[in-house]
């Protein structure tokens, strides 16, 4: 499997083994239920991180291990891809520059 647990482990402090042990009793639940349980788990264990993001990440990794989805596959069975680019600078300054000349926001 190509699921990558290192980012979620770093962000939450919860190891892959701990996640697998957490999910095991709930393996028959659907994606929505698993993600909600994961959100509650990460909120308890790592309240300082982006809880929703990492709960989804861990849930998707677990579903890949179970064989319910393949890497890149969405919960509806379709595939998707995305890309992003990080730009240098402070976002707020760029936002204000973009608003110059605007009469209303």
C-alpha positions as CSV (number, residue, x, y, z in Angstrom):
1,X,0.0,0.0,0.0
2,X,1.2,3.5,-0.7
3,X,-0.5,5.2,2.3
4,X,2.0,7.5,4.0
5,X,1.7,7.8,7.7
6,X,4.7,9.9,8.4
7,X,3.0,13.3,8.0
8,X,0.1,12.4,10.2
9,X,2.4,10.9,12.8
10,X,4.5,14.1,12.8
11,X,1.5,16.4,13.0
12,X,-0.5,14.6,15.6
13,X,2.1,12.7,17.6
14,X,-0.1,9.6,17.1
15,X,1.9,6.6,15.6
16,X,0.6,4.5,12.7
17,X,0.3,1.6,15.1
18,X,-1.9,3.7,17.5
19,X,-4.1,4.7,14.6
20,X,-4.5,1.1,13.4
21,X,-5.4,0.0,16.9
22,X,-7.9,2.9,17.2
23,X,-9.6,2.1,13.9
24,X,-9.7,-1.7,14.3
25,X,-12.9,-2.0,16.3
26,X,-14.6,0.4,13.9
27,X,-13.4,-1.2,10.6
28,X,-17.0,-1.9,9.5
29,X,-18.1,1.7,9.7
30,X,-18.4,3.9,6.5
31,X,-16.0,6.8,5.7
32,X,-18.1,9.5,7.3
33,X,-18.4,7.5,10.6
34,X,-14.7,6.7,10.6
35,X,-13.7,10.3,9.9
36,X,-15.9,11.5,12.8
37,X,-14.4,9.0,15.2
38,X,-10.9,10.0,14.0
39,X,-11.8,13.7,14.5
40,X,-12.8,13.0,18.1
41,X,-9.6,10.9,18.7
42,X,-7.2,13.5,17.3
43,X,-9.0,16.3,19.2
44,X,-8.3,14.4,22.4
45,X,-4.7,13.4,21.6
46,X,-3.5,16.4,19.6
47,X,-5.7,19.5,20.1
48,X,-3.1,21.9,18.8
49,X,-3.1,20.5,15.2
50,X,-5.4,21.0,12.3
51,X,-7.7,18.3,13.6
52,X,-10.1,17.9,10.6
53,X,-7.3,17.7,8.1
54,X,-5.4,15.0,10.0
55,X,-8.5,13.0,10.9
56,X,-9.4,12.8,7.2
57,X,-5.8,12.0,6.3
58,X,-5.6,9.1,8.8
59,X,-9.1,7.8,7.8
60,X,-8.1,7.7,4.1
61,X,-4.9,6.0,4.9
62,X,-6.8,3.4,6.9
63,X,-9.3,2.8,4.1
64,X,-6.4,2.2,1.7
65,X,-5.1,-0.4,4.1
66,X,-8.5,-2.1,4.2
67,X,-8.6,-2.0,0.4
68,X,-11.7,0.2,0.3
69,X,-10.0,2.8,-1.8
70,X,-6.9,3.1,-3.9
71,X,-4.4,6.0,-3.6
72,X,-6.0,9.1,-5.2
73,X,-9.5,7.7,-5.1
74,X,-12.2,9.8,-3.5
75,X,-14.9,8.3,-1.2
76,X,-17.3,8.4,-4.2
77,X,-15.1,6.0,-6.1
78,X,-13.9,8.6,-8.6
79,X,-10.3,9.8,-8.9
80,X,-9.0,13.3,-8.6
81,X,-5.9,15.3,-8.4
82,X,-4.9,18.7,-7.3
83,X,-1.9,21.0,-7.3
84,X,-0.9,24.0,-5.3
85,X,1.9,26.5,-5.3
86,X,3.4,28.3,-2.4
87,X,4.4,31.9,-3.1
88,X,6.9,34.0,-1.1
89,X,5.6,36.9,1.0
90,X,2.9,37.7,3.5
91,X,-0.6,36.7,2.3
92,X,-2.2,39.7,4.0
93,X,0.0,42.2,2.1
94,X,-0.9,40.5,-1.2
95,X,-4.6,40.6,-0.3
96,X,-4.5,44.3,0.5
97,X,-2.6,45.0,-2.7
98,X,-5.4,43.2,-4.6
99,X,-8.0,45.4,-3.0
100,X,-6.5,48.7,-4.0
101,X,-9.1,50.7,-5.9
102,X,-12.0,48.6,-4.7
103,X,-15.0,50.7,-3.5
104,X,-16.6,47.7,-1.7
105,X,-15.4,44.5,-0.3
